[in-house]
Short mmCIF file of C-alpha atoms in Angstrom, two decimals:
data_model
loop_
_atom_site.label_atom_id
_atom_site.label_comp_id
_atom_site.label_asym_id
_atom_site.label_seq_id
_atom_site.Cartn_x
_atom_site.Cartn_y
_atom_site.Cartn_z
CA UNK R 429 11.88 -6.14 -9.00
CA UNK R 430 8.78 -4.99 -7.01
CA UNK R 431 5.55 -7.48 -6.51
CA UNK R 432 2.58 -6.20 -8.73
CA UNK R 433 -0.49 -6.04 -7.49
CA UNK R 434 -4.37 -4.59 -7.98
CA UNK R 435 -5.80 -3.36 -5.35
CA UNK R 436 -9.98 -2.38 -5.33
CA UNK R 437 -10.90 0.35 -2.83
CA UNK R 438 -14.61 0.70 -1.40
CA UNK R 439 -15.18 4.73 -1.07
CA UNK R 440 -16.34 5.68 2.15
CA UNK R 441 -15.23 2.04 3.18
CA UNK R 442 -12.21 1.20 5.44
CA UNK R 443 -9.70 -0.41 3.41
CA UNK R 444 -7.33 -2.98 4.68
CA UNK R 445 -4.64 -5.24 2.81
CA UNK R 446 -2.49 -7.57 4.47
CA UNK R 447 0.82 -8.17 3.20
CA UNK R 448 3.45 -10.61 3.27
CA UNK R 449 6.91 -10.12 2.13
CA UNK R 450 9.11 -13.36 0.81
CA UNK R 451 12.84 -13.39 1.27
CA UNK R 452 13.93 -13.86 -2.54
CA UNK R 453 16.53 -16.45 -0.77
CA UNK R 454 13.89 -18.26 0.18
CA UNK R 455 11.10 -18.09 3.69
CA UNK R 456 10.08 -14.50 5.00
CA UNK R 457 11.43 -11.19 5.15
CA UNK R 458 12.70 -9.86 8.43
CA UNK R 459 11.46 -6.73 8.52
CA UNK R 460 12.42 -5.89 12.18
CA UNK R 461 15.40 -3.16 10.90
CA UNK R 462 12.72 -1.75 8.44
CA UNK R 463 10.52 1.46 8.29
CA UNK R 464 8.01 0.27 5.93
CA UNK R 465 5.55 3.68 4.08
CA UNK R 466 2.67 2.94 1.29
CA UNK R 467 1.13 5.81 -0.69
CA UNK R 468 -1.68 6.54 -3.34
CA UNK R 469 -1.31 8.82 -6.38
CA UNK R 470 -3.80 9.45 -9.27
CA UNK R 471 -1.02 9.48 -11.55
CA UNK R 472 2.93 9.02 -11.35
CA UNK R 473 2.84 12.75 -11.80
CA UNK R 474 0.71 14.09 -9.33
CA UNK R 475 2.36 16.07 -6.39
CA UNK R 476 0.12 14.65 -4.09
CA UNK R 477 -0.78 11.72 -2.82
CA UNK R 478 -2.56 9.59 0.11
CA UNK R 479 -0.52 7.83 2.24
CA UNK R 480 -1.73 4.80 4.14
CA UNK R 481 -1.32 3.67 7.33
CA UNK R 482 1.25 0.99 7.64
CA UNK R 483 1.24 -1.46 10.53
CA UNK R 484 3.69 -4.09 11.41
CA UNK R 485 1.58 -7.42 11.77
CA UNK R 486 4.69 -9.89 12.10
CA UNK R 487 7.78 -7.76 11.84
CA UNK R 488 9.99 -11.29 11.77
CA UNK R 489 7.78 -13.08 9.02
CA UNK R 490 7.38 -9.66 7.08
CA UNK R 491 3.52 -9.28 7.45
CA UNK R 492 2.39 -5.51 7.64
CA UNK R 493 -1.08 -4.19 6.87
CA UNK R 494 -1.90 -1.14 4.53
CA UNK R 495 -4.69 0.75 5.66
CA UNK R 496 -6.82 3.61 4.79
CA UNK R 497 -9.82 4.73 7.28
CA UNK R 498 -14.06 5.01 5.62
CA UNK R 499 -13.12 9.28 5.83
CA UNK R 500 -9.83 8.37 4.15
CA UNK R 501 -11.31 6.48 1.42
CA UNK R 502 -14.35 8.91 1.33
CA UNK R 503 -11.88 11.81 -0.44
CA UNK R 504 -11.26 10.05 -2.27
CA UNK R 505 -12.36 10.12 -5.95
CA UNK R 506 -13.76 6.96 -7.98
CA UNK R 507 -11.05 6.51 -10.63
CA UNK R 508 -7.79 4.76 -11.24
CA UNK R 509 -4.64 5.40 -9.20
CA UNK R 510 -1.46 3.82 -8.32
CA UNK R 511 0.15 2.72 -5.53
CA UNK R 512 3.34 1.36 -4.28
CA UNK R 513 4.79 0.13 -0.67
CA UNK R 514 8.42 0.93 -0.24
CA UNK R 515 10.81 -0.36 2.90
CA UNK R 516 14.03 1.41 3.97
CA UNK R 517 16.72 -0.32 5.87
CA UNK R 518 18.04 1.09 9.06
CA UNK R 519 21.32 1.67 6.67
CA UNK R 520 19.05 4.05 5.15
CA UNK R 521 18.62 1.62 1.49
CA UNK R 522 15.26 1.67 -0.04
CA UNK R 523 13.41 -0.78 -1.81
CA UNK R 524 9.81 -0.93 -3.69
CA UNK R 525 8.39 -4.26 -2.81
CA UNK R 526 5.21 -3.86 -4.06
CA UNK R 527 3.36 -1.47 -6.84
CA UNK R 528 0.55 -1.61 -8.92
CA UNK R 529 -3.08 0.21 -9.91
CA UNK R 530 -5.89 0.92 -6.98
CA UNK R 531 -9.29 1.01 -8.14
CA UNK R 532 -11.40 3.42 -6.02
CA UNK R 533 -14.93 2.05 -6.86
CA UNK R 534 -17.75 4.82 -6.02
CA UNK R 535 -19.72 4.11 -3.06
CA UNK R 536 -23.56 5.11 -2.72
CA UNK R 537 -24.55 5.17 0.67
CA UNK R 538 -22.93 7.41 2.80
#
């Protein structure tokens, strides 16, 4: 089962979230045989979606950093979304570590 989380987004702010990923055995998650992708959706319908920018932080203590950029953030629109950070093996299995609801709160200076 996936890590929930809420997330609040700044329009027309960079957003940044750091991330650390527990081995359910117990200390961190190697995550050097890992592609790691994160993506926004207004809905679990919607056929498209924002994908952040993933980094690797710590690849052997399983800290990677979402990331959206202030133009990034600036599309989008102040509402609810959801969200969710998936990693795939180099075996090619794929797991959803972490989901939840964004909040994109409106920004006023721009």
């Amino acid at each position: 089962m996936s890590q929930y989380e809420e997330l609040y987004i700044d329009q027309g702010s960079t957003f940044e979230y750091i991330i650390t990923l527990s081995n359910p055995l117990g200390g961190s998650f190697d995550l050097t045989s890992y592609a790691a992708r994160a993506s926004l959706k207004r809905s679990y319908k919607s056929s498209t979606s924002t994908n952040f920018t993933v980094t690797y932080l710590d690849s052997a203590t399983g800290r990677i950093q979402i990331y959206l950029t202030d133009e990034e953030t600036q599309l989008l629109k102040a509402s609810q979304y959801v969200f969710d950070v998936v990693i795939e093996s180099s075996a090619g299995a794929i797991y959803r570590v972490i989901e939840g609801i964004a909040i994109v709160n409106p920004g006023v200076t721009s």
